[in-house]
């Protein structure tokens, strides 16, 4: 079902550089996807494009294809498997072979229209084909708009776990258009609120360590006023919320593009979250898993007296207002979760680097070394 389109306000454009020699253009605002062809014409890219997407986005692929062709681009399209299934080695081969069969060269471009899963596989395909071709992302889920399409992490899953193969590869351009969210299933829209809450819970640490500056009021207080399960997709408040998250992530990634330290703060709730996704065979969405993972991190911090119980209650109230889960389903085996966490990239010997909330809401310790045994005893 297509919901009512959001109000079209001004479109925001940011030019972003990191300590690596990369530069990405971020354009955000309702209707910004329709600028794709014009913006590409201003960039040093050739006219050959692969539009990569998934079947629920066919309408958007058709719309952008026709705009690109009218502007003189030669457009190929490829639809990959649904949801998380596209993050596979077989998708990767399909993309590489499609690029090769159609004579793609280094100046050619993959334009990915999709959620975080599609953006991840598109990014890894672009990073690896001919050792790197142009990448443009048009994130189509709330989660991808505030998180997955920002920051250059790309990858695919193995049956042993999520994101075990990947690369850092930065897109040339990201178009963030809230209008695309109007067709998103309610569960997908809602579960992304967990990632938005995560930003509010790391905001002070981000302000202290990056060039990011919060708005007139902290994101957490804005979310406590506006965010709930009922917040309509066409509410104009979304543009401000999305932009705050994007700016925060760009601040963190600009300061630490390859996760040498600070960038780990973005993983609040993710170590257990990834294990939940894997063990549930992706029946639990990424956002739902992160929601449970964050509440687990708060449980650890509270039990170690790193944060007071009133703060934990505040977070729980917000999670509940968004109808996000906080307690692990009993059907998920604790042993399996630990087994998956033991394969986590953040593991070092018998310990895992965990992100723990500390002192006051918004501050985290992103370098807490916890033993797997201790984590297992607390799940
Ligand atoms: N690279 C990163 O930094 C990063 C960060 C966070 C998450 N991720 C990854 O992102 C993935 C989760 O992303 P997600 O939550 O966007 O889920 P998703 O990409 O699996 O998309 C969910 C479903 O919604 C469909 N869909 C997407 N946009 C739609 C639209 N506008 N209308 C209708 N249907 C639509 C998709 O086809 C898919 O079936 C995970 O694989 C996670 O690991 C990556």
PDB file of C-alpha atoms in Angstrom, residues 49-211:
ATOM      1  CA  UNK A  49      24.297   2.706 -15.206  1.00  0.00           C
ATOM      2  CA  UNK A  50      23.195  -0.466 -13.482  1.00  0.00           C
ATOM      3  CA  UNK A  51      20.043   0.140 -11.450  1.00  0.00           C
ATOM      4  CA  UNK A  52      20.193  -2.498  -8.721  1.00  0.00           C
ATOM      5  CA  UNK A  53      17.109  -3.107  -6.611  1.00  0.00           C
ATOM      6  CA  UNK A  54      14.536  -5.584  -5.289  1.00  0.00           C
ATOM      7  CA  UNK A  55      11.020  -6.339  -6.489  1.00  0.00           C
ATOM      8  CA  UNK A  56       9.093  -4.187  -3.956  1.00  0.00           C
ATOM      9  CA  UNK A  57      10.908  -1.164  -5.414  1.00  0.00           C
ATOM     10  CA  UNK A  58       9.971  -1.876  -9.053  1.00  0.00           C
ATOM     11  CA  UNK A  59       7.848   1.285  -9.227  1.00  0.00           C
ATOM     12  CA  UNK A  60      10.807   3.392  -8.163  1.00  0.00           C
ATOM     13  CA  UNK A  61      13.167   1.607 -10.573  1.00  0.00           C
ATOM     14  CA  UNK A  62      10.738   2.329 -13.446  1.00  0.00           C
ATOM     15  CA  UNK A  63      10.415   5.971 -12.432  1.00  0.00           C
ATOM     16  CA  UNK A  64      14.189   6.550 -12.171  1.00  0.00           C
ATOM     17  CA  UNK A  65      14.938   4.528 -15.286  1.00  0.00           C
ATOM     18  CA  UNK A  66      12.675   6.709 -17.362  1.00  0.00           C
ATOM     19  CA  UNK A  67      14.198   9.921 -15.918  1.00  0.00           C
ATOM     20  CA  UNK A  68      17.737   8.653 -16.547  1.00  0.00           C
ATOM     21  CA  UNK A  69      16.980   7.542 -20.095  1.00  0.00           C
ATOM     22  CA  UNK A  70      15.414  10.897 -20.877  1.00  0.00           C
ATOM     23  CA  UNK A  71      18.666  12.482 -19.718  1.00  0.00           C
ATOM     24  CA  UNK A  72      20.663  10.290 -22.114  1.00  0.00           C
ATOM     25  CA  UNK A  73      21.901   7.529 -19.779  1.00  0.00           C
ATOM     26  CA  UNK A  74      22.192   3.906 -20.905  1.00  0.00           C
ATOM     27  CA  UNK A  75      20.390   2.018 -18.156  1.00  0.00           C
ATOM     28  CA  UNK A  76      20.490  -1.685 -17.244  1.00  0.00           C
ATOM     29  CA  UNK A  77      18.417  -3.039 -14.379  1.00  0.00           C
ATOM     30  CA  UNK A  78      18.854  -6.021 -12.083  1.00  0.00           C
ATOM     31  CA  UNK A  79      16.528  -7.105  -9.266  1.00  0.00           C
ATOM     32  CA  UNK A  80      18.108  -9.246  -6.544  1.00  0.00           C
ATOM     33  CA  UNK A  81      16.514 -11.671  -4.056  1.00  0.00           C
ATOM     34  CA  UNK A  82      14.219 -10.286  -1.376  1.00  0.00           C
ATOM     35  CA  UNK A  83      15.414  -8.782   1.929  1.00  0.00           C
ATOM     36  CA  UNK A  84      18.464 -10.317   3.635  1.00  0.00           C
ATOM     37  CA  UNK A  85      18.692 -13.115   1.029  1.00  0.00           C
ATOM     38  CA  UNK A  86      20.370 -10.689  -1.362  1.00  0.00           C
ATOM     39  CA  UNK A  87      23.451 -10.417   0.891  1.00  0.00           C
ATOM     40  CA  UNK A  88      24.979 -13.596  -0.515  1.00  0.00           C
ATOM     41  CA  UNK A  89      27.959 -14.695  -2.576  1.00  0.00           C
ATOM     42  CA  UNK A  90      25.552 -15.804  -5.309  1.00  0.00           C
ATOM     43  CA  UNK A  91      24.045 -12.278  -5.580  1.00  0.00           C
ATOM     44  CA  UNK A  92      27.547 -10.925  -5.819  1.00  0.00           C
ATOM     45  CA  UNK A  93      28.361 -13.234  -8.760  1.00  0.00           C
ATOM     46  CA  UNK A  94      25.108 -12.253 -10.454  1.00  0.00           C
ATOM     47  CA  UNK A  95      25.982  -8.549 -10.169  1.00  0.00           C
ATOM     48  CA  UNK A  96      29.606  -9.030 -11.305  1.00  0.00           C
ATOM     49  CA  UNK A  97      28.477 -11.118 -14.302  1.00  0.00           C
ATOM     50  CA  UNK A  98      25.771  -8.606 -15.266  1.00  0.00           C
ATOM     51  CA  UNK A  99      28.339  -5.810 -15.165  1.00  0.00           C
ATOM     52  CA  UNK A 100      30.805  -7.820 -17.218  1.00  0.00           C
ATOM     53  CA  UNK A 101      28.261  -9.010 -19.814  1.00  0.00           C
ATOM     54  CA  UNK A 102      27.174  -5.416 -20.358  1.00  0.00           C
ATOM     55  CA  UNK A 103      30.705  -4.045 -20.749  1.00  0.00           C
ATOM     56  CA  UNK A 104      30.832  -1.943 -17.560  1.00  0.00           C
ATOM     57  CA  UNK A 105      34.059   0.015 -17.084  1.00  0.00           C
ATOM     58  CA  UNK A 106      35.533   1.949 -14.174  1.00  0.00           C
ATOM     59  CA  UNK A 107      33.742   5.223 -14.896  1.00  0.00           C
ATOM     60  CA  UNK A 108      30.362   3.444 -14.977  1.00  0.00           C
ATOM     61  CA  UNK A 109      28.009   3.432 -12.015  1.00  0.00           C
ATOM     62  CA  UNK A 110      25.878   1.163  -9.855  1.00  0.00           C
ATOM     63  CA  UNK A 111      22.815   2.992  -8.541  1.00  0.00           C
ATOM     64  CA  UNK A 112      21.295   0.974  -5.689  1.00  0.00           C
ATOM     65  CA  UNK A 113      17.675   1.566  -4.678  1.00  0.00           C
ATOM     66  CA  UNK A 114      16.855  -0.463  -1.607  1.00  0.00           C
ATOM     67  CA  UNK A 115      17.155  -1.112   2.076  1.00  0.00           C
ATOM     68  CA  UNK A 116      20.287  -1.778   4.098  1.00  0.00           C
ATOM     69  CA  UNK A 117      20.719  -5.301   2.753  1.00  0.00           C
ATOM     70  CA  UNK A 118      20.624  -4.183  -0.884  1.00  0.00           C
ATOM     71  CA  UNK A 119      22.900  -1.178  -0.183  1.00  0.00           C
ATOM     72  CA  UNK A 120      25.414  -3.518   1.515  1.00  0.00           C
ATOM     73  CA  UNK A 121      25.625  -5.938  -1.410  1.00  0.00           C
ATOM     74  CA  UNK A 122      25.599  -3.125  -3.981  1.00  0.00           C
ATOM     75  CA  UNK A 123      28.457  -1.439  -2.139  1.00  0.00           C
ATOM     76  CA  UNK A 124      30.529  -4.605  -2.005  1.00  0.00           C
ATOM     77  CA  UNK A 125      29.860  -5.298  -5.701  1.00  0.00           C
ATOM     78  CA  UNK A 126      30.963  -1.758  -6.604  1.00  0.00           C
ATOM     79  CA  UNK A 127      34.036  -2.033  -4.359  1.00  0.00           C
ATOM     80  CA  UNK A 128      35.228  -5.242  -5.950  1.00  0.00           C
ATOM     81  CA  UNK A 129      34.256  -5.106  -9.647  1.00  0.00           C
ATOM     82  CA  UNK A 130      37.347  -3.875 -11.547  1.00  0.00           C
ATOM     83  CA  UNK A 131      38.631  -2.988  -8.031  1.00  0.00           C
ATOM     84  CA  UNK A 132      36.080  -0.213  -7.780  1.00  0.00           C
ATOM     85  CA  UNK A 133      33.404   1.443  -9.894  1.00  0.00           C
ATOM     86  CA  UNK A 134      31.135   4.362  -9.008  1.00  0.00           C
ATOM     87  CA  UNK A 135      28.424   3.829  -6.415  1.00  0.00           C
ATOM     88  CA  UNK A 136      25.286   5.879  -5.784  1.00  0.00           C
ATOM     89  CA  UNK A 137      22.828   4.896  -3.046  1.00  0.00           C
ATOM     90  CA  UNK A 138      19.129   5.706  -2.897  1.00  0.00           C
ATOM     91  CA  UNK A 139      18.230   4.141   0.479  1.00  0.00           C
ATOM     92  CA  UNK A 140      14.595   3.083   0.568  1.00  0.00           C
ATOM     93  CA  UNK A 141      14.070   2.033   4.179  1.00  0.00           C
ATOM     94  CA  UNK A 142      14.190   4.271   7.224  1.00  0.00           C
ATOM     95  CA  UNK A 143      16.993   2.115   8.585  1.00  0.00           C
ATOM     96  CA  UNK A 144      19.081   2.524   5.457  1.00  0.00           C
ATOM     97  CA  UNK A 145      18.434   6.284   5.343  1.00  0.00           C
ATOM     98  CA  UNK A 146      19.637   6.889   8.897  1.00  0.00           C
ATOM     99  CA  UNK A 147      22.310   4.232   9.072  1.00  0.00           C
ATOM    100  CA  UNK A 148      23.134   1.561   6.499  1.00  0.00           C
ATOM    101  CA  UNK A 149      23.659   3.861   3.499  1.00  0.00           C
ATOM    102  CA  UNK A 150      25.908   6.183   5.502  1.00  0.00           C
ATOM    103  CA  UNK A 151      29.498   5.463   6.336  1.00  0.00           C
ATOM    104  CA  UNK A 152      30.961   3.150   3.710  1.00  0.00           C
ATOM    105  CA  UNK A 153      30.531  -0.285   5.285  1.00  0.00           C
ATOM    106  CA  UNK A 154      29.585  -2.891   2.692  1.00  0.00           C
ATOM    107  CA  UNK A 155      29.337  -6.650   2.826  1.00  0.00           C
ATOM    108  CA  UNK A 156      27.571  -9.953   2.562  1.00  0.00           C
ATOM    109  CA  UNK A 157      26.658 -12.720   5.002  1.00  0.00           C
ATOM    110  CA  UNK A 158      27.971 -16.250   5.323  1.00  0.00           C
ATOM    111  CA  UNK A 159      25.914 -19.054   6.834  1.00  0.00           C
ATOM    112  CA  UNK A 160      28.238 -18.734   9.845  1.00  0.00           C
ATOM    113  CA  UNK A 161      27.167 -15.154  10.506  1.00  0.00           C
ATOM    114  CA  UNK A 162      26.360 -11.651   9.322  1.00  0.00           C
ATOM    115  CA  UNK A 163      28.655  -9.299   7.441  1.00  0.00           C
ATOM    116  CA  UNK A 164      31.616 -11.661   7.672  1.00  0.00           C
ATOM    117  CA  UNK A 165      32.881 -10.634   4.210  1.00  0.00           C
ATOM    118  CA  UNK A 166      33.021  -6.983   3.257  1.00  0.00           C
ATOM    119  CA  UNK A 167      34.978  -3.837   2.585  1.00  0.00           C
ATOM    120  CA  UNK A 168      34.918  -0.142   3.359  1.00  0.00           C
ATOM    121  CA  UNK A 169      33.798   1.595   0.191  1.00  0.00           C
ATOM    122  CA  UNK A 170      32.287   5.070   0.042  1.00  0.00           C
ATOM    123  CA  UNK A 171      29.541   6.067  -2.397  1.00  0.00           C
ATOM    124  CA  UNK A 172      29.929   9.140  -4.583  1.00  0.00           C
ATOM    125  CA  UNK A 173      26.412  10.242  -3.752  1.00  0.00           C
ATOM    126  CA  UNK A 174      23.527   9.340  -1.417  1.00  0.00           C
ATOM    127  CA  UNK A 175      19.982  10.567  -2.082  1.00  0.00           C
ATOM    128  CA  UNK A 176      17.799  10.400   1.006  1.00  0.00           C
ATOM    129  CA  UNK A 177      14.166  10.794   0.047  1.00  0.00           C
ATOM    130  CA  UNK A 178      11.504  10.262   2.761  1.00  0.00           C
ATOM    131  CA  UNK A 179       8.848   9.916   0.019  1.00  0.00           C
ATOM    132  CA  UNK A 180      10.249   6.454  -0.801  1.00  0.00           C
ATOM    133  CA  UNK A 181       9.302   5.349   2.697  1.00  0.00           C
ATOM    134  CA  UNK A 182       5.591   5.644   1.910  1.00  0.00           C
ATOM    135  CA  UNK A 183       5.476   2.085   0.522  1.00  0.00           C
ATOM    136  CA  UNK A 184       7.528   0.547   3.303  1.00  0.00           C
ATOM    137  CA  UNK A 185       5.736  -2.149   5.344  1.00  0.00           C
ATOM    138  CA  UNK A 186       4.816  -0.914   8.836  1.00  0.00           C
ATOM    139  CA  UNK A 187       7.055  -3.432  10.626  1.00  0.00           C
ATOM    140  CA  UNK A 188      10.129  -2.260   8.657  1.00  0.00           C
ATOM    141  CA  UNK A 189       9.327   1.402   9.318  1.00  0.00           C
ATOM    142  CA  UNK A 190       8.801   0.796  13.000  1.00  0.00           C
ATOM    143  CA  UNK A 191      11.810  -1.392  13.672  1.00  0.00           C
ATOM    144  CA  UNK A 192      14.182   1.261  12.300  1.00  0.00           C
ATOM    145  CA  UNK A 193      13.175   3.459  15.227  1.00  0.00           C
ATOM    146  CA  UNK A 194      15.582   1.356  17.321  1.00  0.00           C
ATOM    147  CA  UNK A 195      18.549   2.699  15.315  1.00  0.00           C
ATOM    148  CA  UNK A 196      17.216   6.228  15.735  1.00  0.00           C
ATOM    149  CA  UNK A 197      16.959   5.722  19.496  1.00  0.00           C
ATOM    150  CA  UNK A 198      20.535   4.388  19.404  1.00  0.00           C
ATOM    151  CA  UNK A 199      21.734   7.736  17.998  1.00  0.00           C
ATOM    152  CA  UNK A 200      20.053   9.573  20.859  1.00  0.00           C
ATOM    153  CA  UNK A 201      21.815   7.240  23.305  1.00  0.00           C
ATOM    154  CA  UNK A 202      25.301   8.000  21.933  1.00  0.00           C
ATOM    155  CA  UNK A 203      24.819  11.716  21.155  1.00  0.00           C
ATOM    156  CA  UNK A 204      26.928  13.123  24.020  1.00  0.00           C
ATOM    157  CA  UNK A 205      29.850  10.854  23.156  1.00  0.00           C
ATOM    158  CA  UNK A 206      29.588  11.939  19.518  1.00  0.00           C
ATOM    159  CA  UNK A 207      29.508  15.645  20.469  1.00  0.00           C
ATOM    160  CA  UNK A 208      32.553  15.204  22.728  1.00  0.00           C
ATOM    161  CA  UNK A 209      34.621  13.432  20.085  1.00  0.00           C
ATOM    162  CA  UNK A 210      33.607  14.844  16.680  1.00  0.00           C
ATOM    163  CA  UNK A 211      32.644  18.025  14.873  1.00  0.00           C
TER     164      UNK A 211
END
